[in-house]
Coordinates of C-alpha atoms and ligand atoms in Angstrom, one line a residue:
X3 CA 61.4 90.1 106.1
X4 CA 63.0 88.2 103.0
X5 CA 64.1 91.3 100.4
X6 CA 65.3 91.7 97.3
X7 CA 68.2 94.0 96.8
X8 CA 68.6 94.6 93.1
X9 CA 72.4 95.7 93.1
X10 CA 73.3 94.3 96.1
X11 CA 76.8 93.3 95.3
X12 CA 77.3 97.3 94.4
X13 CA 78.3 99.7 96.6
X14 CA 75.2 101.3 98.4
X15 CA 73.1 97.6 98.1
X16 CA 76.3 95.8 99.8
X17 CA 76.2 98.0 102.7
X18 CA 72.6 97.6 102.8
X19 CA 72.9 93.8 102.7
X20 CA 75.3 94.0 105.8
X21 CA 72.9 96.1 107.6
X22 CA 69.6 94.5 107.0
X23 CA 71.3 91.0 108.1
X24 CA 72.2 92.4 111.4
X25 CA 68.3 93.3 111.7
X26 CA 67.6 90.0 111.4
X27 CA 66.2 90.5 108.2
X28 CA 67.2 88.3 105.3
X29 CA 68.5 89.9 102.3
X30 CA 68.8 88.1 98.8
X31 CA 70.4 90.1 96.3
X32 CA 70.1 90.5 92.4
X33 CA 73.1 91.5 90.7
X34 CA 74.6 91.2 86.9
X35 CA 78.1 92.2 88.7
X36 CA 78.6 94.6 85.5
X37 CA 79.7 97.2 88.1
X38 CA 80.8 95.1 91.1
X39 CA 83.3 92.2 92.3
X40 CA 82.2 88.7 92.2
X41 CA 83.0 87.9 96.1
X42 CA 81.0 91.1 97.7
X43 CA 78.9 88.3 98.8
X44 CA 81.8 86.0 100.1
X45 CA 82.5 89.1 102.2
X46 CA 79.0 89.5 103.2
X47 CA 79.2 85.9 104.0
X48 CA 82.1 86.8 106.3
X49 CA 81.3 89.8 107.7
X50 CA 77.6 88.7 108.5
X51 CA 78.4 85.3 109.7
X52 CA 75.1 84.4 107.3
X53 CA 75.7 82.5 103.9
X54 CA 73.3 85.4 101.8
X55 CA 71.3 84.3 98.4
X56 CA 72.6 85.9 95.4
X57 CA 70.8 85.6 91.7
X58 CA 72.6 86.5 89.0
X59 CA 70.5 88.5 86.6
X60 CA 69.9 91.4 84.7
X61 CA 66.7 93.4 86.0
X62 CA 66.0 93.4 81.8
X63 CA 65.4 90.3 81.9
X64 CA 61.6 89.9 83.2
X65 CA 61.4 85.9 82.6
X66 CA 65.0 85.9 84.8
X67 CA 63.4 87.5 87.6
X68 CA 60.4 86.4 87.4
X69 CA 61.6 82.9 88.0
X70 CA 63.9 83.7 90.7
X71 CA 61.3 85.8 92.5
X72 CA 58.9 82.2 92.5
X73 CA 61.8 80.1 93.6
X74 CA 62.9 82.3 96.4
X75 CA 59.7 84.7 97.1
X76 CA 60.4 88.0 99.2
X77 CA 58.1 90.6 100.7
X78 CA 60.0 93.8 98.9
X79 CA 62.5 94.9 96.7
X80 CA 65.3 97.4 97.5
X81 CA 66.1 98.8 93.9
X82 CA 69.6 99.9 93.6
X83 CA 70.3 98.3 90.0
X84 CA 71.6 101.1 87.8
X85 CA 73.4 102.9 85.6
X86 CA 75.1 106.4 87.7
X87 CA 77.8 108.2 85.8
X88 CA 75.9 111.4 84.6
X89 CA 79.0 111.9 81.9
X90 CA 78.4 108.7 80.3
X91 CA 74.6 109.5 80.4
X92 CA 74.7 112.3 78.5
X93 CA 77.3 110.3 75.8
X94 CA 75.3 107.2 75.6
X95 CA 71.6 108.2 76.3
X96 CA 69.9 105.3 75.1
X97 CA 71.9 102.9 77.1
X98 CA 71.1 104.8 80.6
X99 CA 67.3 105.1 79.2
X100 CA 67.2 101.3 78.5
X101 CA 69.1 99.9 81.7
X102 CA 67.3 102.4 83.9
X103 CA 64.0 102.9 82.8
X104 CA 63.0 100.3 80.7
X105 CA 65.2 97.6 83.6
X106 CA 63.0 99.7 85.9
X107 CA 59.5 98.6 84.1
X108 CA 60.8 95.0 83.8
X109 CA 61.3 94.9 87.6
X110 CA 57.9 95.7 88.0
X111 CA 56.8 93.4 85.5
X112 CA 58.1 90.4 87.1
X113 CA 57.1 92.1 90.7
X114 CA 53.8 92.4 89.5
X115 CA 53.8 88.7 88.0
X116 CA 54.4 87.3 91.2
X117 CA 52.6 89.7 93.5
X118 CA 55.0 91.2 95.4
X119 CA 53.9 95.2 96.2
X120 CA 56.8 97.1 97.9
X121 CA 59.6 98.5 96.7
X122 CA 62.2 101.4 97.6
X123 CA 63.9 102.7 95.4
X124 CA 67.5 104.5 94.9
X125 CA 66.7 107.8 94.1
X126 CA 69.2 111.0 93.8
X127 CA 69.5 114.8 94.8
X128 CA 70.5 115.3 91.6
X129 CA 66.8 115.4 90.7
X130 CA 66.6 119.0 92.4
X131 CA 69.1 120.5 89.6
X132 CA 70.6 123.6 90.6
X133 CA 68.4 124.2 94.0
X134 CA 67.0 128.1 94.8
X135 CA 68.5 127.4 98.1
X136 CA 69.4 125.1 101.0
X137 CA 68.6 123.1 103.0
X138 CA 66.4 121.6 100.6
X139 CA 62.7 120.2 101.0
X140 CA 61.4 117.1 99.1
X141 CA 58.8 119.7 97.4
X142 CA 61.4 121.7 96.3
X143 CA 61.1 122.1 92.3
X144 CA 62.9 119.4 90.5
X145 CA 64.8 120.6 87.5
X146 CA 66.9 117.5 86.2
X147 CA 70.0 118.6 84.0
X148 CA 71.2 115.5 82.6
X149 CA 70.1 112.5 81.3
X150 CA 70.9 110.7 84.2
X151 CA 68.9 113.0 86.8
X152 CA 65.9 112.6 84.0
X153 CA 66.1 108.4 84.3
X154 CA 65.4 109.0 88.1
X155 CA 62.4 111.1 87.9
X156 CA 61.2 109.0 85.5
X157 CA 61.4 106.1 87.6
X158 CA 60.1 108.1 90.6
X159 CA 57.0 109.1 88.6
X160 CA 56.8 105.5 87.8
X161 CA 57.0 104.4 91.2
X162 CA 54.2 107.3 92.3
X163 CA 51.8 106.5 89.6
X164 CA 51.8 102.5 90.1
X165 CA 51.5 103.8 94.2
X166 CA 48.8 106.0 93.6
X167 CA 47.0 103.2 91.1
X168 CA 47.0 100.7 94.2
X169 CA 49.7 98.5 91.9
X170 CA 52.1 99.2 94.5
X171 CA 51.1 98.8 98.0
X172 CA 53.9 100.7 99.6
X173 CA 56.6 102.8 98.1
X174 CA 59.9 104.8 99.5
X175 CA 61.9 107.1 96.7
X176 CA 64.9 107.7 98.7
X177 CA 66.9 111.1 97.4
X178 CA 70.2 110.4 98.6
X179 CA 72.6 113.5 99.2
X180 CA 76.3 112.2 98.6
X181 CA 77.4 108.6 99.6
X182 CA 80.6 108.6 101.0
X183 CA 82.6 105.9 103.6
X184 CA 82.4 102.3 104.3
X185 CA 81.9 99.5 106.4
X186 CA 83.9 100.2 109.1
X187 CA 85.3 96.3 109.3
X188 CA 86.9 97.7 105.4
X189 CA 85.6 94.4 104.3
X190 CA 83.4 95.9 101.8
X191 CA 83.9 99.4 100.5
X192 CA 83.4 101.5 97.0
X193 CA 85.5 100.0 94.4
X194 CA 85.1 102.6 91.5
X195 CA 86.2 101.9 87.7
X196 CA 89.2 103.7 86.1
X197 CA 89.6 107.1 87.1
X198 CA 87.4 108.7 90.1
X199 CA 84.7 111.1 89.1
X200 CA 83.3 111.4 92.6
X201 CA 85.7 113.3 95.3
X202 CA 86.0 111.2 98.3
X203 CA 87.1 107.9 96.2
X204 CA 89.8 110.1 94.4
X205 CA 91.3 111.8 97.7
X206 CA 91.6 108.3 99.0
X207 CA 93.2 107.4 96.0
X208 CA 95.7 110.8 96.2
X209 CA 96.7 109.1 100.2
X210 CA 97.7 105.8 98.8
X211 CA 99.7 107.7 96.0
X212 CA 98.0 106.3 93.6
X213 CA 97.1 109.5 92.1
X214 CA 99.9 112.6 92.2
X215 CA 97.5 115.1 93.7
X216 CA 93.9 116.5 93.6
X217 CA 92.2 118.9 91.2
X218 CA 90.3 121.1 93.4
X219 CA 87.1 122.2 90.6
X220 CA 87.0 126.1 90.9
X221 CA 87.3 127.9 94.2
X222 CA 85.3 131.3 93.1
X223 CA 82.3 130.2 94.2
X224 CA 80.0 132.0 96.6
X225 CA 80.8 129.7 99.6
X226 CA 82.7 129.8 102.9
X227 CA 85.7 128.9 101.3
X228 CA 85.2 129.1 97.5
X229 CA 85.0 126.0 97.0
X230 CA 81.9 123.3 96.5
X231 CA 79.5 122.6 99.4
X232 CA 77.9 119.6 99.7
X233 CA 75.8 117.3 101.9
X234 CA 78.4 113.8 102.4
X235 CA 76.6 111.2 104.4
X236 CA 78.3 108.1 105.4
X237 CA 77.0 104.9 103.6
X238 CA 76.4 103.0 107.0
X239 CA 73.8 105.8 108.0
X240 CA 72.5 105.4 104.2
X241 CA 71.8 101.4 105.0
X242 CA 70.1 102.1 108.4
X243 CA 67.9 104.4 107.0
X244 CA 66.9 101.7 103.7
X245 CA 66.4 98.7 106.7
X246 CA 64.0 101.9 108.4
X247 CA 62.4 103.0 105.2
X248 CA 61.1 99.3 103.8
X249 CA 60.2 98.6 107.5
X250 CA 57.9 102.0 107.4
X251 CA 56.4 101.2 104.2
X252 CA 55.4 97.5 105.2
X253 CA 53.6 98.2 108.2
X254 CA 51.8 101.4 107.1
X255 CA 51.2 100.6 103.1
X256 CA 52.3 104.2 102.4
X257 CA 54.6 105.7 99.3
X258 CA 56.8 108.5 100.4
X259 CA 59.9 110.4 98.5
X260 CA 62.4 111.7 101.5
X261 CA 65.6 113.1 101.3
X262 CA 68.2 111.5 103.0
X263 CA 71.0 113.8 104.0
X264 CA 72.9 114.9 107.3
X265 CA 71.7 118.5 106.7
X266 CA 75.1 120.2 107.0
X267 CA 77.2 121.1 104.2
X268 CA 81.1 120.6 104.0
X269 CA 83.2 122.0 101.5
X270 CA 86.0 120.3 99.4
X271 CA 88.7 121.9 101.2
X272 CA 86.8 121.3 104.7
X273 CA 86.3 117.6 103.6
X274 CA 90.8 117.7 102.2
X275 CA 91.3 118.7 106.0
X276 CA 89.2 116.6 107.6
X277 CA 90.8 113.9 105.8
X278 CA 94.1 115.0 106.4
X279 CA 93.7 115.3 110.3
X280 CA 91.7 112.2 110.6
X281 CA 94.2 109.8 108.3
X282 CA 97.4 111.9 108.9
X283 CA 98.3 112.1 105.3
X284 CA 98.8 114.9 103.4
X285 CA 96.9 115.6 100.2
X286 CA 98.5 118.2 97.7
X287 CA 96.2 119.7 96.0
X288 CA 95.9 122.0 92.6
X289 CA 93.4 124.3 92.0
X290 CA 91.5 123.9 88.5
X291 CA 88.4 125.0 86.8
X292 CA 84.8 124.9 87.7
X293 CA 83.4 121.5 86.2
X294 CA 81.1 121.6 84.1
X295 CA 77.8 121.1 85.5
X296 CA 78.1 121.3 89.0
X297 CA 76.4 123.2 91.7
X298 CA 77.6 125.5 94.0
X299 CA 76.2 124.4 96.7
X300 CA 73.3 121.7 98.2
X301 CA 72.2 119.9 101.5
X302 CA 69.8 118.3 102.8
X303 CA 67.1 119.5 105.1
X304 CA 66.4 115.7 106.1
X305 CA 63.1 116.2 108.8
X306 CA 61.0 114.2 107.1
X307 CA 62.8 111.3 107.1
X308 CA 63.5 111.3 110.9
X309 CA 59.6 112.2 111.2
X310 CA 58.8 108.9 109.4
X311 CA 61.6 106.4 109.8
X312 CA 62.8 107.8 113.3
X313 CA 66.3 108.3 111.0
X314 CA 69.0 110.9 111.3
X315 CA 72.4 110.4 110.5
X316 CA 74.7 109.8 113.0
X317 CA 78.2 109.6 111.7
X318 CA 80.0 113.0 110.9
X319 CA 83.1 114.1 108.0
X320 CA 85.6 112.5 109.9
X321 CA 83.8 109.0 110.2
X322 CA 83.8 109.0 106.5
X323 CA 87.0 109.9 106.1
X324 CA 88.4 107.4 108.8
X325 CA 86.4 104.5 107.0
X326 CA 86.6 105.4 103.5
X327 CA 90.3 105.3 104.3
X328 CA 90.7 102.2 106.0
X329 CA 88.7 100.3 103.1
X330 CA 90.8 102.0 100.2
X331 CA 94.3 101.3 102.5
X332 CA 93.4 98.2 102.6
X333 CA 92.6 97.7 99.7
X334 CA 96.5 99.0 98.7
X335 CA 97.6 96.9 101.1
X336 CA 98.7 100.0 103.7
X337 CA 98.6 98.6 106.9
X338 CA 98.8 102.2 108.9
X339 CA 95.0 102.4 109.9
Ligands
LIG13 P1 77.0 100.6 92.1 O1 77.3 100.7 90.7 O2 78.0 100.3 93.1 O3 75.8 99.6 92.3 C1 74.9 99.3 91.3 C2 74.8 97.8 91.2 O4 73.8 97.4 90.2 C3 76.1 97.1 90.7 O5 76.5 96.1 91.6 C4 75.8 96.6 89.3 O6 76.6 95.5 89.0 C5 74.3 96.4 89.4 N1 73.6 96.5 88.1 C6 73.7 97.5 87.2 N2 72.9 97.3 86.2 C7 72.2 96.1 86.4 C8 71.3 95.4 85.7 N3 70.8 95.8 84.6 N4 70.8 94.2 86.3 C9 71.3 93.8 87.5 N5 72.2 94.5 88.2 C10 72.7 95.6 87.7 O7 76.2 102.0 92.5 P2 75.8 102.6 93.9 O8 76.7 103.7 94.2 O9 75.7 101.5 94.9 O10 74.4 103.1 93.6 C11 73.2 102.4 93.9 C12 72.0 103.2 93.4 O11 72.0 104.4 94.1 C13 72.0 103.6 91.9 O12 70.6 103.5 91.5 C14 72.5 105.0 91.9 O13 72.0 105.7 90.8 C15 71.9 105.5 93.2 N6 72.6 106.7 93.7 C16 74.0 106.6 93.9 C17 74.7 107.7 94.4 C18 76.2 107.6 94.6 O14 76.8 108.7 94.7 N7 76.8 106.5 94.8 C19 74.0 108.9 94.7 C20 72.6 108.9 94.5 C21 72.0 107.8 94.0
LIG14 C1 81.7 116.8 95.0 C2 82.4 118.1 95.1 C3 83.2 118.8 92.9 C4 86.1 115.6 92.3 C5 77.8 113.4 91.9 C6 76.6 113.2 90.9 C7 75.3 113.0 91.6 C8 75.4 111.9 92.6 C9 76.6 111.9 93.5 C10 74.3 109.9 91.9 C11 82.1 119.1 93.9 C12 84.4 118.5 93.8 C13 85.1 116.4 92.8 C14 87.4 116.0 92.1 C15 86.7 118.2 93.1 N1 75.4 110.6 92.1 N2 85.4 117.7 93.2 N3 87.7 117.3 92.5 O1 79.1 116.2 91.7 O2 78.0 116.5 94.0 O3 77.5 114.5 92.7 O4 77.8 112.2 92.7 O5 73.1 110.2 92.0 O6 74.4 112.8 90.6 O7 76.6 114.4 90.1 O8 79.8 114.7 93.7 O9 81.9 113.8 94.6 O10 81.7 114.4 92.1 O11 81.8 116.2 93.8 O12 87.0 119.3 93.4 O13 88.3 115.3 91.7 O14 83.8 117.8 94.9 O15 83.4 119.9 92.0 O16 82.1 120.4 94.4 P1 78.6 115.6 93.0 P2 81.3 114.7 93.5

């Protein structure tokens, strides 16, 4: 299939490119590089072996797309285009509510215009708030506690309700768990902005010395350890199960919403350790306050997504922390890995 990644050049949406290539699919991606480097698709280009389209356009822009999607017509979209810092969303609402809602409705304005029916869409855990328990279930209640969490349930009910309209002839709102790793050639990788918020980019960032040490946030919670649990799945296992999920929905014309996790849980200090063996560097670490906001504990229960897509992850802690190190060391130019 020819399909549009919205995103592409980003993080999740490279790695999907690189995947969906290999599957013989061809991916053309969408991107307004405000949150990624120009030559991801040079990279691509390399890694790949296959020179891959790129538009550069903002999702906003309905005419934009529309255009593109005539001149170089696809079968879906892949919809990673968005805002993702929950801090900022809750400092500049409007700008989150504008670039990922209202880019969302443009999107499927311009799909709409030139009929194309399928799309998958980059949905979050976060949409399950503080969850009663874990493993969690896709009809677990959602209880979104930021303005971030909000845009994506908005944009999943928008998604549902164009499904269940017959608008949308196939939908997949994937709730992803907590992307961590990289392409395990380090060609392509997570490049995040300034300091890290998430905790795998800053421990990588602790190894090279560019950062003195970690703040480990709170360790009195009611967990193995004290520390936060969470479900890490490697990005490669991500992509697989995106090239899975818009295969699924063309052939069956079906909209789904399915978590996609590993289903175990790893704490920060069982993630610091697993690093450490893995890489052998050290990471110094300082205990600090709770952060505001976060959850004691989440994963996964991912069934459903190996029921539909024939998916489960198969990469484990230390294949994330062996890739996301060789991307960031080579990024610093440590040649160790
Ligand atoms: P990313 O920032 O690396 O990728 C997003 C890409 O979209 C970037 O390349 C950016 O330049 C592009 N973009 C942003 N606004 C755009 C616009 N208006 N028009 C065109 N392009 C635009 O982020 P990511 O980590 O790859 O995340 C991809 C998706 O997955 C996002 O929707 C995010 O909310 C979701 N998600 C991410 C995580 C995570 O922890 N990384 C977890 C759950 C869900
Ligand atoms: C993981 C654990 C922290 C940094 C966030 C978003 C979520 C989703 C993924 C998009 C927690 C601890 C972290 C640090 C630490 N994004 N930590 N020191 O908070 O689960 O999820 O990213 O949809 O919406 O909220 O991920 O990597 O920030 O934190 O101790 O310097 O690491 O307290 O327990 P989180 P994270």
């Amino acid at each position: 299939m020819r399909i549009l990644l919205t995103g592409g050049a980003g993080y999740i949406g490279s790695h999907t490119a690189a995947v969906l290539a290999e599957r013989g699919h061809e991916p053309v991606i969408l991107d307004n590089f405000a949150n990624a480097e120009r030559d991801v698709p040079a990279r691509l280009a390399r890694l790949t072996g296959r020179e891959i389209a790129v538009i550069e356009a903002d999702i906003r822009d309905t005419e934009q797309v529309t255009a593109a999607l005539r001149t170089q017509p696809v079968e879906a979209v892949i919809h990673f285009a968005a805002l993702k810092a929950v801090g900022e969303s809750e400092a500049d609402p409007l700008r989150y509510y504008d670039m990922n809602i209202a880019g969302t409705i443009r999107l499927m304005q311009a799909m709409q215009a030139v009929g194309v029916g399928r799309i998958v869409f980059s949905s979050s855990a976060t949409v399950y708030g503080q969850p009663e328990s874990s493993p969690i279930l896709e009809d677990a209640p959602t209880r979104v506690e930021n303005i971030y969490g909000r845009t994506k349930l908005v944009m999943e009910d928008l998604i549902r309700d164009l499904a269940r309209t017959g608008k949308l002839a196939g939908a997949a709102n994937l709730r992803y768990f907590n992307p961590v790793g990289a392409h395990p050639s380090a060609m392509i990788g997570e490049t995040p902005r300034g300091v890290p918020n998430n905790l795998m980019p800053y421990v990588t960032q602790v190894a090279t010395g560019e950062r003195a040490h970690l703040n480990v946030f709170g360790n009195d919670y009611p967990t193995r350890d004290g520390t936060g649990e969470r479900d890490y799945i490697h990005v490669m296992d991500l992509a697989e199960a995106h090239a899975l999920a818009v295969e699924h929905i063309a052939a069956h014309d079906v909209s789904v919403t399915v978590n996609l996790g590993t289903g175990r849980g790893t704490t920060v200090l069982e993630l610091v350790r697993a690093f450490e063996t893995t890489t052998g560097r050290k990471i110094p670490l300082v205990f600090a306050p709770r952060r505001p906001g976060d959850v004691a504990s989440y994963y996964a229960n991912p069934a459903l997504a190996e029921r539909l897509f024939g998916w489960r992850a198969r990469r484990d802690v230390e294949d994330m922390c062996r890739d996301s190190w060789r991307w960031q060391a080579s990024r610093a130019g440590i040649n160790d890995v």
